Short mmCIF file of C-alpha atoms and ligand atoms in Angstrom, two decimals:
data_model
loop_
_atom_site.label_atom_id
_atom_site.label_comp_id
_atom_site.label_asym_id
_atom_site.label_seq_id
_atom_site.Cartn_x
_atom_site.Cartn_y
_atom_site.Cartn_z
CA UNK A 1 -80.06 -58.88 11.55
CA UNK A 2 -80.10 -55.10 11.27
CA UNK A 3 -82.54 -53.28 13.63
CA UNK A 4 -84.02 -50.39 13.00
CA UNK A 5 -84.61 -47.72 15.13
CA UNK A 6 -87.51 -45.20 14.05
CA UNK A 7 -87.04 -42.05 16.80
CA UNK A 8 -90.23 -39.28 17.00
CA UNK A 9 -88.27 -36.10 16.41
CA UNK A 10 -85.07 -35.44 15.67
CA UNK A 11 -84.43 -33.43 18.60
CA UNK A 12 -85.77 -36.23 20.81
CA UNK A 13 -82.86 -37.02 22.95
CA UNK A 14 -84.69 -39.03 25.57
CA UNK A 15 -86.22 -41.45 22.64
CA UNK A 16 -82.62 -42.39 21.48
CA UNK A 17 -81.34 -42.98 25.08
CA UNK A 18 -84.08 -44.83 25.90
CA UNK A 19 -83.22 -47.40 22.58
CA UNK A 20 -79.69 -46.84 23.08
CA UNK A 21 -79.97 -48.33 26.51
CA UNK A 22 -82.64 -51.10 24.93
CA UNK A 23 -79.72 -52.13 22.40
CA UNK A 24 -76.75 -52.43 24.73
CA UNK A 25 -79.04 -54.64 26.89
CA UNK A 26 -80.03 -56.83 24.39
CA UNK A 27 -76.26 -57.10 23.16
CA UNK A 28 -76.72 -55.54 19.50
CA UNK A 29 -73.71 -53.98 17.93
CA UNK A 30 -73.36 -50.44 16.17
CA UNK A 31 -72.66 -52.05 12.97
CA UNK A 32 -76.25 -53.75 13.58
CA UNK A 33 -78.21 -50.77 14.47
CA UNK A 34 -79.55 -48.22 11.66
CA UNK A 35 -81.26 -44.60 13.08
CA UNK A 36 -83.78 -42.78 11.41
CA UNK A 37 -85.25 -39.10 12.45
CA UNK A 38 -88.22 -38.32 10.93
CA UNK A 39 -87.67 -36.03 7.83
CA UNK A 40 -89.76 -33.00 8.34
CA UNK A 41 -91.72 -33.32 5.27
CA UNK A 42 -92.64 -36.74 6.00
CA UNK A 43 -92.82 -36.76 9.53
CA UNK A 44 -94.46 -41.21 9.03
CA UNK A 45 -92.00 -41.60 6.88
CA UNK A 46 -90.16 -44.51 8.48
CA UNK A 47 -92.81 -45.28 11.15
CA UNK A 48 -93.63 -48.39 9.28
CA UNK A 49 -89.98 -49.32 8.89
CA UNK A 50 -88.91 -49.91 12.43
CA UNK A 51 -87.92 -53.39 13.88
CA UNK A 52 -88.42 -54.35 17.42
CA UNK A 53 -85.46 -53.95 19.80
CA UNK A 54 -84.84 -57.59 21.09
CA UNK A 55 -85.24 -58.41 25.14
CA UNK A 56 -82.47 -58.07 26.80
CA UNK A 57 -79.95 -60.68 27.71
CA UNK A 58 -80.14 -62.33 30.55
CA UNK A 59 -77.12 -61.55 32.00
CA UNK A 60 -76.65 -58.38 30.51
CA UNK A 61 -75.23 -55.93 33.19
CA UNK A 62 -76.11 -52.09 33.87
CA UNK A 63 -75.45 -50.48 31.40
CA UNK A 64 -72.71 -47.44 31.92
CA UNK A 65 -73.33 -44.04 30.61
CA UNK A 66 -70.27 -42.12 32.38
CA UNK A 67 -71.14 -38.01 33.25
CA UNK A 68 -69.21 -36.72 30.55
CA UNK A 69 -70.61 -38.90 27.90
CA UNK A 70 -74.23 -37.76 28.94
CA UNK A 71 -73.15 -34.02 28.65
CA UNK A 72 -71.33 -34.69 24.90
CA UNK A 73 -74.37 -36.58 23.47
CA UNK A 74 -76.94 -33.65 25.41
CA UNK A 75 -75.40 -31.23 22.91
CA UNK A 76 -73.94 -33.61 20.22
CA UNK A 77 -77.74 -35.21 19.64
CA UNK A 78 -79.10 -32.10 18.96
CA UNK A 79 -76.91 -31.30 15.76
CA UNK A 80 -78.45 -31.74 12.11
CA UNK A 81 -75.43 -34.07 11.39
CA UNK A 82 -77.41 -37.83 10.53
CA UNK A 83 -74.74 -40.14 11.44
CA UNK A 84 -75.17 -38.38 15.65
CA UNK A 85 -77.04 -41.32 16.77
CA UNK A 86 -74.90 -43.89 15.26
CA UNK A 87 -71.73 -42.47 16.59
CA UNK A 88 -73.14 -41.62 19.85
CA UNK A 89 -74.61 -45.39 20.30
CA UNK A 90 -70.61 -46.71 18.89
CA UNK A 91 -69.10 -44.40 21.63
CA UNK A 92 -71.92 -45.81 24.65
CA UNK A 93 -71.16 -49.34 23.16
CA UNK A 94 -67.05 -48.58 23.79
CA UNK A 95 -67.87 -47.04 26.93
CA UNK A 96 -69.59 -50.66 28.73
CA UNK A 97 -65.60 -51.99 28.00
CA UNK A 98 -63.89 -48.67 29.11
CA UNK A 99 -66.15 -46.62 31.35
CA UNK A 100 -63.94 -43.67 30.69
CA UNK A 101 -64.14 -43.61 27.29
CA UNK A 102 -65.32 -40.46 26.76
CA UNK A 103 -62.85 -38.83 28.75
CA UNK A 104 -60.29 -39.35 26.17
CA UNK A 105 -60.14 -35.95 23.92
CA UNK A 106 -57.87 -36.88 21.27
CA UNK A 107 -59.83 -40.05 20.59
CA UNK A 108 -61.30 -39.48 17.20
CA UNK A 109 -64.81 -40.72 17.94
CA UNK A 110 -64.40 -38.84 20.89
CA UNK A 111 -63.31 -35.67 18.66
CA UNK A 112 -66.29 -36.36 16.32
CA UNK A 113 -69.47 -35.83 18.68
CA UNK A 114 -67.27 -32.79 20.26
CA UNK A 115 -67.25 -31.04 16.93
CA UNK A 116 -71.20 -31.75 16.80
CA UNK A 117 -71.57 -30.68 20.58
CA UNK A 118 -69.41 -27.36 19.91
CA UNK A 119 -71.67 -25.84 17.46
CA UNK A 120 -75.06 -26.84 18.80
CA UNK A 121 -73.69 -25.13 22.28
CA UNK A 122 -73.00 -22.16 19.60
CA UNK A 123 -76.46 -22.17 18.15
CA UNK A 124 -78.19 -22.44 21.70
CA UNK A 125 -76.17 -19.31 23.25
CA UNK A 126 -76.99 -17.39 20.02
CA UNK A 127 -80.61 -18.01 20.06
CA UNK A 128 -80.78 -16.86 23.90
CA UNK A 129 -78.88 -13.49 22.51
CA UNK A 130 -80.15 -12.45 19.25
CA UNK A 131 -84.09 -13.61 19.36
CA UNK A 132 -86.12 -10.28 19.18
CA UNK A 133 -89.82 -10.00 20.55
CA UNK A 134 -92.17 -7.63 18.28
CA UNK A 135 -95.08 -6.72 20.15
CA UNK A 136 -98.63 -8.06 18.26
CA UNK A 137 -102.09 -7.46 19.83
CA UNK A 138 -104.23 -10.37 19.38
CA UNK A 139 -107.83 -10.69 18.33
CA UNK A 140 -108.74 -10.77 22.10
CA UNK A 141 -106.98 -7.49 22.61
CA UNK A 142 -104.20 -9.55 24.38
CA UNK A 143 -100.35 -8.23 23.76
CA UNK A 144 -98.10 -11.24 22.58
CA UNK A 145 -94.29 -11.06 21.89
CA UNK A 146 -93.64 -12.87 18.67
CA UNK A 147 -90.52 -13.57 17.92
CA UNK A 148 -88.90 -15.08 14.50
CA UNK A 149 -85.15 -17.02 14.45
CA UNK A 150 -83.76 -19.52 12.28
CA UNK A 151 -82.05 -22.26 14.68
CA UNK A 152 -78.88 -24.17 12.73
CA UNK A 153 -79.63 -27.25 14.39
CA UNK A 154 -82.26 -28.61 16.78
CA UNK A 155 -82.51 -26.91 19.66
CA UNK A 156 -85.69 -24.96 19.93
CA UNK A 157 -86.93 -27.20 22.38
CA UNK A 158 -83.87 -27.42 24.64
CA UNK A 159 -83.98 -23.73 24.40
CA UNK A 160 -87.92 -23.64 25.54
CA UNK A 161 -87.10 -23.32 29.53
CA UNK A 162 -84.55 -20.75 29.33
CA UNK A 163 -87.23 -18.54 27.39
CA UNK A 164 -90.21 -19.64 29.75
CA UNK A 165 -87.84 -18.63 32.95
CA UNK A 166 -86.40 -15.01 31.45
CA UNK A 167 -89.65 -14.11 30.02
CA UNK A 168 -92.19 -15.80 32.42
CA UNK A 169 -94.64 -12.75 32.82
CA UNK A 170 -94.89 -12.17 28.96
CA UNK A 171 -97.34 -13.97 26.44
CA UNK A 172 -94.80 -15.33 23.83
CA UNK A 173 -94.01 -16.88 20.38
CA UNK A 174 -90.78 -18.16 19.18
CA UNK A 175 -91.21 -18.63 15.44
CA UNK A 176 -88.96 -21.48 13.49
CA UNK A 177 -88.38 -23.04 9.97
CA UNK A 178 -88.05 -26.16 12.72
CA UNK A 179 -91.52 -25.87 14.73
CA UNK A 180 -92.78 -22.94 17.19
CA UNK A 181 -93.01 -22.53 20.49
CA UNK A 182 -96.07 -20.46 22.48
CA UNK A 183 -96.03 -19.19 25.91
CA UNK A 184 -98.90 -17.83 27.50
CA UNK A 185 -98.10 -17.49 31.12
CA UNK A 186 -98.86 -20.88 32.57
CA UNK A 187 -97.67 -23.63 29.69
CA UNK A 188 -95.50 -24.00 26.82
CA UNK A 189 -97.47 -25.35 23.58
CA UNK A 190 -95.52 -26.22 20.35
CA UNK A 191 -96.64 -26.05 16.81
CA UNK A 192 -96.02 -26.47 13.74
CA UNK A 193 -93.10 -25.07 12.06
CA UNK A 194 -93.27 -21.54 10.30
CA UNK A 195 -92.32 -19.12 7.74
CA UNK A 196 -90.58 -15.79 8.47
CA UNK A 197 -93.94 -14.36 6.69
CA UNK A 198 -95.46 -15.83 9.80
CA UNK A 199 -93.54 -12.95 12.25
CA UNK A 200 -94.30 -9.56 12.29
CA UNK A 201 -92.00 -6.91 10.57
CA UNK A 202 -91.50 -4.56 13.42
CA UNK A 203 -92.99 -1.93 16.04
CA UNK A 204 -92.54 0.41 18.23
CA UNK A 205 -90.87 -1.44 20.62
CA UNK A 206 -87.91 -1.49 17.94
CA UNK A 207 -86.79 2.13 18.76
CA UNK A 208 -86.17 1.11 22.33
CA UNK A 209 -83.86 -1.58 21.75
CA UNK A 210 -82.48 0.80 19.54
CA UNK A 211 -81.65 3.94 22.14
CA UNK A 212 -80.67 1.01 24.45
CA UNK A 213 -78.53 -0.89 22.27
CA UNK A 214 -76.37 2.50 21.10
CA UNK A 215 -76.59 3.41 24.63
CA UNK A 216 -74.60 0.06 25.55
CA UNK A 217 -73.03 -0.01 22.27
CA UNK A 218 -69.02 -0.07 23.68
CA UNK A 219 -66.53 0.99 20.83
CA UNK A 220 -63.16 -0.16 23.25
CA UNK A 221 -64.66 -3.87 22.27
CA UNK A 222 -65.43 -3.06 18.16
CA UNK A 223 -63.50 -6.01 16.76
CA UNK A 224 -65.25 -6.22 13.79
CA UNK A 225 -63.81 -9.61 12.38
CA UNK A 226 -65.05 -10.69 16.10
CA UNK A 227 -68.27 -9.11 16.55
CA UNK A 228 -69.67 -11.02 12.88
CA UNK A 229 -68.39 -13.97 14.71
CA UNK A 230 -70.61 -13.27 17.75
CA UNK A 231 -73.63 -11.69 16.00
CA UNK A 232 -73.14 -13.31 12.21
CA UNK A 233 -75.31 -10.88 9.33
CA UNK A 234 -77.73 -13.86 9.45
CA UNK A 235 -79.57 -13.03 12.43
CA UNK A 236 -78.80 -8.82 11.77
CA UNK A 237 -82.45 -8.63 9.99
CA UNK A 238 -84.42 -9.72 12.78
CA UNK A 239 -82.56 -7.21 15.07
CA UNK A 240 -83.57 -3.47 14.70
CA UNK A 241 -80.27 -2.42 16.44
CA UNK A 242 -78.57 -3.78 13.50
CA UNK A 243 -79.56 -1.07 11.75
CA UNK A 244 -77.36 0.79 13.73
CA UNK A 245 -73.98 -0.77 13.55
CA UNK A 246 -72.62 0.96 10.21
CA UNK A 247 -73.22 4.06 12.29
CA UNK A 248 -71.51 2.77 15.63
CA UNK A 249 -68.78 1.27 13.85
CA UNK A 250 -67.82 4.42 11.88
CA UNK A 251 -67.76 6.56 15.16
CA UNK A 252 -66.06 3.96 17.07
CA UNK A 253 -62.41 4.88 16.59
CA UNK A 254 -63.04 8.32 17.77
CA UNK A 255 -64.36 6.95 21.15
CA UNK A 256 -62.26 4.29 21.49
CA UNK A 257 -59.21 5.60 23.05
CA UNK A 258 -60.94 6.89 25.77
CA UNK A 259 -62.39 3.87 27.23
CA UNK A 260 -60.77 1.07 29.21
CA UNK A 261 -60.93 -2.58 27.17
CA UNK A 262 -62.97 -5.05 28.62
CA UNK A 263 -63.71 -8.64 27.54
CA UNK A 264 -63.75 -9.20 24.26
CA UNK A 265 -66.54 -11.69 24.01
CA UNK A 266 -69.71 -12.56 26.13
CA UNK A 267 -69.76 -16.19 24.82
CA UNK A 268 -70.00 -17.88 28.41
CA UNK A 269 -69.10 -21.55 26.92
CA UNK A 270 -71.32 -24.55 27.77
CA UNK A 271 -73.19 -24.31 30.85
CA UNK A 272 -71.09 -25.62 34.01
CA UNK A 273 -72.30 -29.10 35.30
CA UNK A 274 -71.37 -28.37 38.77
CA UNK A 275 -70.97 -25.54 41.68
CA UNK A 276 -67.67 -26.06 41.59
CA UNK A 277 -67.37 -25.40 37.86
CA UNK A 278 -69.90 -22.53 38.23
CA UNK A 279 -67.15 -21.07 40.43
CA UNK A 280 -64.02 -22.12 38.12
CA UNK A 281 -66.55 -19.91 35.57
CA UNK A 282 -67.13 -17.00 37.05
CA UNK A 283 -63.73 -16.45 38.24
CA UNK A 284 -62.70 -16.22 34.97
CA UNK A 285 -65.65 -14.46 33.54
CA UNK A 286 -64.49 -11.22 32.03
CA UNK A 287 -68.26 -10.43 29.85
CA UNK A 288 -68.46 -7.34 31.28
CA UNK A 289 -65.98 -4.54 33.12
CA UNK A 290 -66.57 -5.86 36.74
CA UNK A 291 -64.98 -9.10 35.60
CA UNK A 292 -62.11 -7.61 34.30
CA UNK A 293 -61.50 -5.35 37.57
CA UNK A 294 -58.50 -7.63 38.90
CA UNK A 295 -60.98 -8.87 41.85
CA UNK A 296 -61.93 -12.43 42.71
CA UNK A 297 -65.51 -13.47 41.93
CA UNK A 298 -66.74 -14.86 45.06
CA UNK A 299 -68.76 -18.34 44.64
CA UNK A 300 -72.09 -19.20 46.23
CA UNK A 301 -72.23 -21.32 49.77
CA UNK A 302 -74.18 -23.39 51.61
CA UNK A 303 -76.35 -26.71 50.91
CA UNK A 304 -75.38 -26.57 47.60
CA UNK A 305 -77.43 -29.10 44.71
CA UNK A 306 -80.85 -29.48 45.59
CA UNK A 307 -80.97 -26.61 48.98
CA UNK A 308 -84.42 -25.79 50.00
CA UNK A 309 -83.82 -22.45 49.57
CA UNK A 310 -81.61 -19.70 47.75
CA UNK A 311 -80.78 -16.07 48.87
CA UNK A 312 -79.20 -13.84 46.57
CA UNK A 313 -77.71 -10.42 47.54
CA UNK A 314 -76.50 -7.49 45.08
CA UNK A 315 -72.35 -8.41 45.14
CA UNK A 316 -69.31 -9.42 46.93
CA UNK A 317 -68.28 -6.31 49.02
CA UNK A 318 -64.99 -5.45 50.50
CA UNK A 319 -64.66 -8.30 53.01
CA UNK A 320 -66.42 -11.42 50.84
CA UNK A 321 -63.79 -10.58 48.20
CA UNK A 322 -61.08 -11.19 50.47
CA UNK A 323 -62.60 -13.87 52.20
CA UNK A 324 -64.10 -15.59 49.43
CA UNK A 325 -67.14 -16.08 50.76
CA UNK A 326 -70.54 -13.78 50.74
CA UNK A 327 -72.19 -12.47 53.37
CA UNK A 328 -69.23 -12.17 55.92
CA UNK A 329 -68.53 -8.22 56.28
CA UNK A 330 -71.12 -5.99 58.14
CA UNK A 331 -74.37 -6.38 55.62
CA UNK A 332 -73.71 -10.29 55.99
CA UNK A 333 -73.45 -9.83 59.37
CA UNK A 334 -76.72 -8.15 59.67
CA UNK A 335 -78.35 -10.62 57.31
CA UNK A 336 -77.15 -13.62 59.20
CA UNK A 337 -78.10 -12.40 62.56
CA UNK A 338 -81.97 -11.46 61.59
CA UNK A 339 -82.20 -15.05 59.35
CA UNK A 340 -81.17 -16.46 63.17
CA UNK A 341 -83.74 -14.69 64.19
CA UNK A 342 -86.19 -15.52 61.53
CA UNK A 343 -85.53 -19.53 62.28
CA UNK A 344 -83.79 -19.36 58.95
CA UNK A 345 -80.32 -21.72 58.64
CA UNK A 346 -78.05 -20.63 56.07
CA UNK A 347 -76.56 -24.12 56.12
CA UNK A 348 -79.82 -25.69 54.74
CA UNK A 349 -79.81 -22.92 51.56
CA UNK A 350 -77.45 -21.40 49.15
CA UNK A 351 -76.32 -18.23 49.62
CA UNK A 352 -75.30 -15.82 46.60
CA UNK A 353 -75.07 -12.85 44.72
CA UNK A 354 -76.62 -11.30 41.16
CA UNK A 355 -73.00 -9.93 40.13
CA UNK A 356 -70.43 -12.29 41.21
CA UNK A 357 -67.49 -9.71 41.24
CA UNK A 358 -66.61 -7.17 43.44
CA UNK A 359 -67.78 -3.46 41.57
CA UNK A 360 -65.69 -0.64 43.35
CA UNK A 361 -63.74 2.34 42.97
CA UNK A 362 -60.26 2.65 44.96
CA UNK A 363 -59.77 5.43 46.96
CA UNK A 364 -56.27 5.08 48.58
CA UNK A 365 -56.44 2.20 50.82
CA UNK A 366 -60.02 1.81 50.72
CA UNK A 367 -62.36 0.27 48.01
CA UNK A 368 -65.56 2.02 47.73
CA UNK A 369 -68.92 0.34 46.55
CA UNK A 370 -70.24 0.94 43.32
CA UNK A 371 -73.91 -0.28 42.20
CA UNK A 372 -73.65 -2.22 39.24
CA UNK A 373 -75.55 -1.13 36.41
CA UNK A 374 -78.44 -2.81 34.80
CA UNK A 375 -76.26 -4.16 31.93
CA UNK A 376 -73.88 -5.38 34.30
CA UNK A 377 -76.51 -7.37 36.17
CA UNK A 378 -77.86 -8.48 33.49
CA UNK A 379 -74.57 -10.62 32.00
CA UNK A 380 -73.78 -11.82 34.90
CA UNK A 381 -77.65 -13.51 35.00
CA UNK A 382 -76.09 -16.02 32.78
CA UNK A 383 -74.69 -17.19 35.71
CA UNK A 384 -77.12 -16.44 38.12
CA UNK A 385 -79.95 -18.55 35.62
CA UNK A 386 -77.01 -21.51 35.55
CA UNK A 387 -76.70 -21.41 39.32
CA UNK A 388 -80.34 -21.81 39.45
CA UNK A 389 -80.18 -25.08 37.44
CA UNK A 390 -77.96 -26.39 39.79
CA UNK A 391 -79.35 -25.48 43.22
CA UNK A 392 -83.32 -25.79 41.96
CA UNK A 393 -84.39 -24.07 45.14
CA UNK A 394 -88.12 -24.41 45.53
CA UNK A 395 -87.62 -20.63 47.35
CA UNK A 396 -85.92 -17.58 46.34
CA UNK A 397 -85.14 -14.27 48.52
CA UNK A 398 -83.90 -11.27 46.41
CA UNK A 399 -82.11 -8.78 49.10
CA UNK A 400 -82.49 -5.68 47.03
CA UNK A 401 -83.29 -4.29 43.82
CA UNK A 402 -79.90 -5.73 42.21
CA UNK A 403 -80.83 -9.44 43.59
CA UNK A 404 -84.22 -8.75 42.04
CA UNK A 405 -83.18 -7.98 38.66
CA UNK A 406 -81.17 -10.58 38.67
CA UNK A 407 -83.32 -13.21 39.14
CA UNK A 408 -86.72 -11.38 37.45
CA UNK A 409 -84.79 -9.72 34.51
CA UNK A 410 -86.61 -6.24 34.77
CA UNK A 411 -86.56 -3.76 37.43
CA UNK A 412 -88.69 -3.54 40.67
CA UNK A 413 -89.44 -1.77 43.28
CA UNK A 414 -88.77 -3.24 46.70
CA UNK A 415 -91.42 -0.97 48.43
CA UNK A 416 -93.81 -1.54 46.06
CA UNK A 417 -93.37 -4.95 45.39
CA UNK A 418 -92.17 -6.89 48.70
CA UNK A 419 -93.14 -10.39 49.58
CA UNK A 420 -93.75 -12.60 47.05
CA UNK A 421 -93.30 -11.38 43.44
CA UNK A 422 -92.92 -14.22 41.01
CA UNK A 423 -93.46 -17.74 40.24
CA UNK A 424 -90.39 -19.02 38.18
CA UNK A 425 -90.72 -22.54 36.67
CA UNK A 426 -91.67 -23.85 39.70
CA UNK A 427 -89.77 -21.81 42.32
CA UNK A 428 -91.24 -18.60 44.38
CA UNK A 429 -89.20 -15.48 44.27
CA UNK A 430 -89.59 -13.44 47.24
CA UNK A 431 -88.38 -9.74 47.54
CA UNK A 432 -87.26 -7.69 50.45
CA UNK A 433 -84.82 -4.84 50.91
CA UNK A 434 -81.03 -5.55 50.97
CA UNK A 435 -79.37 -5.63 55.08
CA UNK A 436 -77.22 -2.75 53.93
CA UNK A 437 -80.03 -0.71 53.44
CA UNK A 438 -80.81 -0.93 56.71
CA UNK A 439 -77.13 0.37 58.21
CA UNK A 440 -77.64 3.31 55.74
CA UNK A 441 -80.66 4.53 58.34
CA UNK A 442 -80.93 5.54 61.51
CA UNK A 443 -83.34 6.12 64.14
CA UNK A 444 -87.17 5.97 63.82
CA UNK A 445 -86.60 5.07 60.00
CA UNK A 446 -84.07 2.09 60.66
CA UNK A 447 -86.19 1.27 63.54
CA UNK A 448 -89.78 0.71 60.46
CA UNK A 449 -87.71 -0.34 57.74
CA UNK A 450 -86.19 -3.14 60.05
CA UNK A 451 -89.36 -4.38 61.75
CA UNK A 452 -90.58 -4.78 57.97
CA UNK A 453 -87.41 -6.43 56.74
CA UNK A 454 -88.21 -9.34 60.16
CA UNK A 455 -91.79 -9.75 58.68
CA UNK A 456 -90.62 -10.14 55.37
CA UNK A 457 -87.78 -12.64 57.13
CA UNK A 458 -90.64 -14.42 59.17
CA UNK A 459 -92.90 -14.77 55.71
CA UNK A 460 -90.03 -16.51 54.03
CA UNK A 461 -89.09 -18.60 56.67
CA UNK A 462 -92.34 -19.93 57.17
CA UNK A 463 -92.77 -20.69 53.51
CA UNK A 464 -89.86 -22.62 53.36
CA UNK A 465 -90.80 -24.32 56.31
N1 LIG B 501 -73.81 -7.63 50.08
C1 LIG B 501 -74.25 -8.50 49.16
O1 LIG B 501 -75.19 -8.24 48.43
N2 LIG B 501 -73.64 -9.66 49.05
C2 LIG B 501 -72.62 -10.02 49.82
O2 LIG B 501 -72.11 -11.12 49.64
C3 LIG B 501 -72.20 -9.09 50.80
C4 LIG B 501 -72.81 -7.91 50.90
#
């Protein structure tokens, strides 16, 4: 007997591994198993059609969903291909005989859901780059970012927490052919899907991504052929700096020769599903021109998954880059002795920094600091955002303004602002100056700013209890 399997949405990963794991129980084979996704005119369409899932046998054993099949059908689920769910149920069926079964790269089933997962991965990093906010006051005089994009395959809602975690302060909209998304500081509600007549056209807010796209506009990386593969023309008309490229482009060659070549491409791949990946990653992260300045990105340390806590500095200085770890030269040293102080044990949280590269400028034997720019911080968030995911601390201590833009996405101001400044998807980030701030003063003035750096210390630690 053929079952059929009726699944809510056709981005609804967790309804298909939930029958998946229903159907290996209960013993029935691929060839008996037919998937339908709703089709998004008739959303009931096959509602009535389903059949029951038998119980499972009695003897069935656990069923085995190895780590690397999990992460191909995360991605390879969410494509518009309508054979996913068949293949990705044959290739869990294969897998309770040979566990590592999706391990094997040249298997063709294998090679199947990886073509699906590759361009879904595409479609998710290009949403998170090229979705443009317009700026629309609402009938309660409220401002609200609207937004419109045009996903290739189902991932608005896998895309939904990255959006609610860079853009957390703002009242939002993400418009789709698919469905929409709507932020409004506290939850995100979806609707139904729209038309691009739906978004607004443009406003004022367009002219400054304009000045601040030209003004990070680099010609040494104008590879045309490669920048349409990055930014295709599809997504160019809802992006008022691509009004600018004809321009850019044509006074590119002039420029070009006198800047240094950086990384070509700011693709960062698929997310890494560990630390230790996260570290593989960022050492050979060349997005911006930090990565490509011959230094070794220095990795995170500490608790690691699931620390209490998180502290994230500006960058690897002199010393962490050659020791490979952060916080070891004479800021670190600082830091770690008031966090003694302050009841605080590294050990128990995860330790990091905003750029994960060492920015300096040799001077004969010497490497002299540089502050990383706002650009530069804000690639390497990528990272940042990723090692987030991973670690999930409940508690967050930016040392700095770098550390804060990091992890906020916009600039503050650590006088201003100190203590507490944000609720992010259910983690506190707390602000205080950087340690190195505080060997940059002397006297009377290293003697206030350091008695408010221990009460900011003393705050945090109790918080994190
Ligand atoms: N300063 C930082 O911000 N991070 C380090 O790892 C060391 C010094």
């Amino acid at each position: 007997m053929t079952i059929r399997v009726s699944l809510p949405a056709s981005d609804d990963t967790d309804a298909w591994r939930d029958a998946a794991r229903a159907l290996v129980l209960a013993g029935v084979e691929p060839d008996d198993v037919t998937w339908d996704e709703p089709a998004l005119a008739a959303p009931d369409l096959f509602a009535d059609a389903a059949t029951p899932i038998p119980p499972p046998r009695p003897d069935a054993p656990a069923v085995r969903a190895s780590k690397a099949f999990l992460s191909l059908m995360r991605m390879a689920l969410l494509h518009r291909e309508p054979a996913r769910f068949d293949l990705a149920y044959r290739l869990l069926w294969r897998l309770q005989e040979r566990p590592r079964a999706a391990e094997d790269a040249a298997d063709p089933l294998v090679r199947r859901l990886d073509h699906l997962a590759r361009p879904v991965r595409r479609d998710i990093h290009k949403m998170r780059a090229f979705v443009r906010f317009r700026s629309v006051i609402e009938p309660d005089g409220e401002e609200r970012y609207v937004a419109w994009f045009e996903p290739e395959h189902h991932i608005l809602r896998a895309n939904a927490g990255f959006f609610v975690r860079r853009f957390a302060s703002m009242h939002w909209s993400i418009l789709t052919p698919q469905g929409t998304l709507h932020w409004d500081g506290i939850s995100v509600q979806e609707g139904p899907p729209a038309t691009r007549l739906d978004a607004p056209a443009g406003d004022p807010l367009e002219d400054l991504w304009r000045t601040y796209y030209a003004s990070i506009f680099n010609p040494a990386r104008l590879k045309v052929g490669a920048m349409l593969k990055e930014m295709p023309r599809k997504y160019w008309k809802n992006m008022p700096e691509a009004a600018l490229i004809p321009d850019l482009i044509a006074g590119a060659q002039a420029r070009e020769a006198a800047m240094v070549e950086v990384g070509a491409s700011a693709d960062f791949g698929a997310p890494p599903e560990t630390l230790a990946a996260l570290a593989g990653g960022i050492d050979a992260c060349r997005a911006c021109a930090i990565g490509c300045n011959g230094t070794r990105a220095v990795a995170g340390e500490g608790a690691g998954e699931g620390a209490a806590f998180m502290i994230v500095g500006e960058q690897p200085g002199d010393n962490e880059e050659r020791e490979s770890r952060p916080f070891v030269g004479p800021a670190g040293q600082v830091l770690r002795a008031h966090l003694s102080r302050a009841g605080i044990d590294p050990a128990r949280g995860w330790l990091t920094n905003a750029v994960k590269h060492f920015k300096h400028q040799p001077t004969g034997k010497r490497r002299l600091h540089q502050t990383p720019t706002a650009g530069e911080i804000d690639h390497c968030r990528w990272w940042l955002d990723r090692e987030r995911d991973l670690v999930r601390p409940r508690h967050i201590l930016a040392l700095g303004a770098s550390a804060a833009r990091g992890l906020l996405g916009r600039t503050a101001s650590v006088q201003r602002e100190r203590g507490l400044v944000a609720e992010q998807d259910g983690a506190e980030v707390w602000l205080t100056c950087h340690p190195s701030y505080l060997l940059r003063l002397d006297g009377p003035a290293r003697e206030a700013e350091e008695a408010r750096f221990i009460a900011d210390l003393a705050a945090f630690s109790q918080r994190i209890g």
